[in-house]
């Protein structure tokens, strides 16, 4: 049996708009993945610790409030400190084009902006999961 | 870092789990979930260290507030200075094989606490309220030194009974307003519970549910332990310390009466039997796929062959394969 | 009815003759046509589809029950809707400048956007506020910030809408206190606080306290305002965010009115007379892309609410039965791709709101799928409203789409389907119970997921996203929030804490704590705390201690 890919879907920061995160969670489930949903208002510390406890392959971060430049790199930095860079980190939400290079440089593997079909995220995960 | 470059030996994994390494623990649980043989090999190393944790199973219908209650139970145990491992099981979609595991949301406040470890688990084709890897995971958490292991089952219909197979103490959670009579009278529910929680006790009807439960329990034959009924409000934490005390009393009573070891042995035996049955099932399934059988299927379909003779044949084929 | 029979015959003849001939050679584009919400749309509507309609019973006249045609007798012939652009970012100083700019540009009301820490009752130096200060709105930590926010804006001359929910009582108290300092008595204040906690639980996520104490804060505000702020809209019962979360038009009407019913019931339970607070209830809806469906939605909501207030709650004051509403165009309809196309989208949505009889309107800026809007984008959005108001001609007559077979038929259908939802929600024990059980969230999510799948399969076209794309788009200019805002805001906060009378602050907060444990109206205590320059985080912190925090249900 092929093992299901495990994905942690989290909303860092205070933003309560979870439509995108929830639609994606369902799409990932329907693509055969196990999605650990951690809900709203998560700190980067909570997200990383949960990801380690759950032994996930992927962390999906969604943020629509504009706090992504602060929150996303903090997640990758903590992963590095815990020597868990093998976890793929994806970002989504209202993220201006000009912020994307900085996020990629900080270790976010890919950034998905509004209008991205869920199938693109699924394909990306399947191709890039690191183990 | 956990890499594939240098495969670790089961003894190394076991050592890391026993020393409290969270990542190693997380990875070995994944081995168990993925039917990776390494998982069982690690369990072999660790079995001698198990038996110290008090395993509490929490079951009840969907919407009873199991996760919220669990969150508060963790809090109560932490305030007693105890460490807690949690396994929360959610259903896997039979269509896609995927799952959304959402129990963690309620307990996410404990994520930064070094004395708490939470693991979400999909049932992955297992029909009961638990996953196949649940039992092994409990043993791992036990061996990793957690004082308590809490197991939350899938909240669906008939599967609550499974929890008895893994827990020292079973807490059955119910709430007023979910079609109370049916819930309580459902076969077995009063027999599997060691402690009953009537949650959302601030809602009207909770006293009545509690009374009905008491009446049902009075009919039972309880030799060393009469299950108590505790009113709780998970949202405020009301009744939670009583609930935890009841579970702890149950455990000490089992110990005192010498029933704990008995209960655990019965559990091990049943788990062993299930594993053996599963093993045999897989072997038989591999025969299923053999070409020789296709003619027999055709014969069965055309009613030239009866299924009982066929059973004999398959059994002999399997035995033959075993004896070779 | 003989006429009806004749018409039915004539229609059949048309279908079998003229129509069949054409469809045999040129089939229609699709087998089934549906609205954006998935409601079936007929090829043709005729008087047969509105045969049940009784003009006086179901439509009536503007300013008269059941208000289907509008809440005022003259509608836009008397006064245009209030053009109210939601704005706020960074510090109070920057937002104050933007407000003055908007007022100079001809905007007629203010609409304050607060940042997320403010909306969730945290001060700017709270650990969870990191990275969020001043991002989606202005950061307000204390009365001092509020004084700056409205500096030079006479509060008796503008109406101000504040998008604030869980800590609404605190921000309203700050507004009252600013007015006092300007010498404006609270009776003269006009405006709106959103104050709609139920949709926060169901869709928007900026809740703090559990339902019970939240409902108490809301009814305390109702009671306080009925005595002290007669011109203030004490709540804006919001379907907007529920729709943004992905629900359908029918669900938007149903869930919003269900929440409305819950507030009315809570206020009545708290001992208020329905006509003492109901005239100050206001609503807030979304304007989506499907023009006809949206117009029908607004009309259906008006009629349904009037009937609920009259029949269910026995309201006597006609103002209690009037559904007055603000509209915002749909943020979720904006695309990050080819953002200028959004100007056209917003035009259609705004037109729907005006044809639907809105009392005030916010038009989104074209770049909001990318970031906060630039000043230029905000101006275009405001100009869109002005063009509709002054050039399009749709304001010259009242409810111009009434009598359209299609619109009347859709209006009936939306009302009926929303009514059926309300009955289901009543059976679950009302809106609060339905939210706690996750019913509403689940319904919203089902719709959101169905929509996403329809877009991904290409069944639904979004121009520039899944059809008519362009390669290598140039990213447009976007608005940036100065990253220094957070540091500056924290510095101001430290200064405030050092310079105020901290003995006084402890005293008023202690009084607030005691009051929260009892059942006094909390507004006077909050007002005292605000006047003493207790911070938002301190005030909400006291209430968190007493009330606890809401734990969301996880629904998939």
mmCIF file of N, CA, C and O in Angstrom, chain B residues 197-230:
data_model
loop_
_atom_site.group_PDB
_atom_site.id
_atom_site.type_symbol
_atom_site.label_atom_id
_atom_site.label_comp_id
_atom_site.label_asym_id
_atom_site.label_seq_id
_atom_site.Cartn_x
_atom_site.Cartn_y
_atom_site.Cartn_z
ATOM 1 N N UNK B 197 -19.436 10.213 31.228
ATOM 2 C CA UNK B 197 -19.491 11.661 31.334
ATOM 3 C C UNK B 197 -20.716 12.146 30.578
ATOM 4 O O UNK B 197 -20.897 11.805 29.416
ATOM 5 N N UNK B 198 -21.569 12.885 31.249
ATOM 6 C CA UNK B 198 -22.656 13.573 30.545
ATOM 7 C C UNK B 198 -22.152 14.994 30.315
ATOM 8 O O UNK B 198 -22.105 15.819 31.226
ATOM 9 N N UNK B 199 -21.702 15.233 29.083
ATOM 10 C CA UNK B 199 -21.078 16.515 28.767
ATOM 11 C C UNK B 199 -22.143 17.539 28.397
ATOM 12 O O UNK B 199 -23.287 17.180 28.156
ATOM 13 N N UNK B 200 -21.736 18.786 28.298
ATOM 14 C CA UNK B 200 -22.656 19.906 28.032
ATOM 15 C C UNK B 200 -23.781 19.889 29.063
ATOM 16 O O UNK B 200 -24.957 20.052 28.736
ATOM 17 N N UNK B 201 -23.370 19.674 30.314
ATOM 18 C CA UNK B 201 -24.348 19.522 31.380
ATOM 19 C C UNK B 201 -25.073 20.816 31.698
ATOM 20 O O UNK B 201 -25.965 20.842 32.536
ATOM 21 N N UNK B 202 -24.681 21.913 31.019
ATOM 22 C CA UNK B 202 -25.438 23.153 31.204
ATOM 23 C C UNK B 202 -26.665 23.186 30.304
ATOM 24 O O UNK B 202 -27.487 24.080 30.395
ATOM 25 N N UNK B 203 -26.787 22.194 29.429
ATOM 26 C CA UNK B 203 -27.967 22.133 28.557
ATOM 27 C C UNK B 203 -29.113 21.449 29.305
ATOM 28 O O UNK B 203 -28.890 20.579 30.146
ATOM 29 N N UNK B 204 -30.349 21.840 28.940
ATOM 30 C CA UNK B 204 -31.480 21.177 29.573
ATOM 31 C C UNK B 204 -31.494 19.688 29.207
ATOM 32 O O UNK B 204 -31.086 19.305 28.117
ATOM 33 N N UNK B 205 -31.923 18.865 30.131
ATOM 34 C CA UNK B 205 -32.047 17.436 29.837
ATOM 35 C C UNK B 205 -30.862 16.628 30.319
ATOM 36 O O UNK B 205 -30.898 15.396 30.274
ATOM 37 N N UNK B 206 -29.794 17.301 30.795
ATOM 38 C CA UNK B 206 -28.607 16.532 31.168
ATOM 39 C C UNK B 206 -28.848 15.693 32.427
ATOM 40 O O UNK B 206 -28.388 14.558 32.515
ATOM 41 N N UNK B 207 -29.610 16.275 33.357
ATOM 42 C CA UNK B 207 -29.917 15.515 34.586
ATOM 43 C C UNK B 207 -30.676 14.234 34.235
ATOM 44 O O UNK B 207 -30.418 13.176 34.790
ATOM 45 N N UNK B 208 -31.582 14.375 33.268
ATOM 46 C CA UNK B 208 -32.404 13.225 32.890
ATOM 47 C C UNK B 208 -31.523 12.143 32.248
ATOM 48 O O UNK B 208 -31.672 10.960 32.542
ATOM 49 N N UNK B 209 -30.597 12.573 31.396
ATOM 50 C CA UNK B 209 -29.699 11.609 30.774
ATOM 51 C C UNK B 209 -28.889 10.887 31.846
ATOM 52 O O UNK B 209 -28.728 9.671 31.822
ATOM 53 N N UNK B 210 -28.416 11.653 32.836
ATOM 54 C CA UNK B 210 -27.616 11.069 33.908
ATOM 55 C C UNK B 210 -28.439 10.051 34.692
ATOM 56 O O UNK B 210 -27.969 8.953 35.004
ATOM 57 N N UNK B 211 -29.672 10.422 34.986
ATOM 58 C CA UNK B 211 -30.538 9.522 35.744
ATOM 59 C C UNK B 211 -30.790 8.221 34.978
ATOM 60 O O UNK B 211 -30.724 7.123 35.538
ATOM 61 N N UNK B 212 -31.060 8.374 33.689
ATOM 62 C CA UNK B 212 -31.311 7.177 32.878
ATOM 63 C C UNK B 212 -30.089 6.272 32.849
ATOM 64 O O UNK B 212 -30.206 5.051 32.917
ATOM 65 N N UNK B 213 -28.918 6.904 32.749
ATOM 66 C CA UNK B 213 -27.681 6.123 32.765
ATOM 67 C C UNK B 213 -27.538 5.365 34.082
ATOM 68 O O UNK B 213 -27.241 4.172 34.102
ATOM 69 N N UNK B 214 -27.802 6.080 35.178
ATOM 70 C CA UNK B 214 -27.693 5.448 36.497
ATOM 71 C C UNK B 214 -28.625 4.236 36.577
ATOM 72 O O UNK B 214 -28.239 3.182 37.071
ATOM 73 N N UNK B 215 -29.832 4.405 36.081
ATOM 74 C CA UNK B 215 -30.805 3.307 36.123
ATOM 75 C C UNK B 215 -30.304 2.106 35.332
ATOM 76 O O UNK B 215 -30.376 0.962 35.781
ATOM 77 N N UNK B 216 -29.774 2.399 34.142
ATOM 78 C CA UNK B 216 -29.249 1.312 33.308
ATOM 79 C C UNK B 216 -28.094 0.608 34.021
ATOM 80 O O UNK B 216 -27.988 -0.613 33.998
ATOM 81 N N UNK B 217 -27.246 1.417 34.636
ATOM 82 C CA UNK B 217 -26.062 0.844 35.291
ATOM 83 C C UNK B 217 -26.473 0.008 36.509
ATOM 84 O O UNK B 217 -25.833 -0.994 36.818
ATOM 85 N N UNK B 218 -27.550 0.419 37.162
ATOM 86 C CA UNK B 218 -28.021 -0.341 38.313
ATOM 87 C C UNK B 218 -28.414 -1.764 37.927
ATOM 88 O O UNK B 218 -28.376 -2.669 38.754
ATOM 89 N N UNK B 219 -28.823 -1.927 36.680
ATOM 90 C CA UNK B 219 -29.228 -3.253 36.222
ATOM 91 C C UNK B 219 -28.027 -4.176 36.009
ATOM 92 O O UNK B 219 -28.155 -5.379 35.970
ATOM 93 N N UNK B 220 -26.864 -3.581 35.853
ATOM 94 C CA UNK B 220 -25.678 -4.367 35.519
ATOM 95 C C UNK B 220 -25.135 -5.116 36.730
ATOM 96 O O UNK B 220 -25.521 -4.881 37.872
ATOM 97 N N UNK B 221 -24.200 -6.000 36.421
ATOM 98 C CA UNK B 221 -23.593 -6.799 37.474
ATOM 99 C C UNK B 221 -22.163 -6.295 37.688
ATOM 100 O O UNK B 221 -21.264 -6.643 36.957
ATOM 101 N N UNK B 222 -21.977 -5.449 38.690
ATOM 102 C CA UNK B 222 -20.667 -4.842 38.894
ATOM 103 C C UNK B 222 -20.047 -5.407 40.159
ATOM 104 O O UNK B 222 -20.572 -5.199 41.251
ATOM 105 N N UNK B 223 -18.944 -6.127 39.985
ATOM 106 C CA UNK B 223 -18.382 -6.772 41.165
ATOM 107 C C UNK B 223 -17.398 -5.875 41.920
ATOM 108 O O UNK B 223 -17.556 -5.654 43.109
ATOM 109 N N UNK B 224 -16.429 -5.350 41.205
ATOM 110 C CA UNK B 224 -15.463 -4.539 41.947
ATOM 111 C C UNK B 224 -15.624 -3.047 41.679
ATOM 112 O O UNK B 224 -15.109 -2.206 42.393
ATOM 113 N N UNK B 225 -16.324 -2.711 40.618
ATOM 114 C CA UNK B 225 -16.386 -1.301 40.225
ATOM 115 C C UNK B 225 -17.744 -0.979 39.631
ATOM 116 O O UNK B 225 -18.155 -1.571 38.644
ATOM 117 N N UNK B 226 -18.419 -0.042 40.247
ATOM 118 C CA UNK B 226 -19.690 0.433 39.688
ATOM 119 C C UNK B 226 -19.367 1.737 38.956
ATOM 120 O O UNK B 226 -18.949 2.709 39.585
ATOM 121 N N UNK B 227 -19.511 1.755 37.629
ATOM 122 C CA UNK B 227 -19.134 2.965 36.884
ATOM 123 C C UNK B 227 -19.902 4.196 37.370
ATOM 124 O O UNK B 227 -21.127 4.148 37.472
ATOM 125 N N UNK B 228 -19.198 5.261 37.689
ATOM 126 C CA UNK B 228 -19.883 6.486 38.092
ATOM 127 C C UNK B 228 -20.314 7.312 36.885
ATOM 128 O O UNK B 228 -19.774 7.147 35.790
ATOM 129 N N UNK B 229 -21.291 8.164 37.091
ATOM 130 C CA UNK B 229 -21.738 9.092 36.048
ATOM 131 C C UNK B 229 -21.362 10.508 36.494
ATOM 132 O O UNK B 229 -21.729 10.920 37.594
ATOM 133 N N UNK B 230 -20.596 11.198 35.655
ATOM 134 C CA UNK B 230 -20.108 12.533 36.027
ATOM 135 C C UNK B 230 -20.678 13.563 35.061
ATOM 136 O O UNK B 230 -20.648 13.364 33.850
#
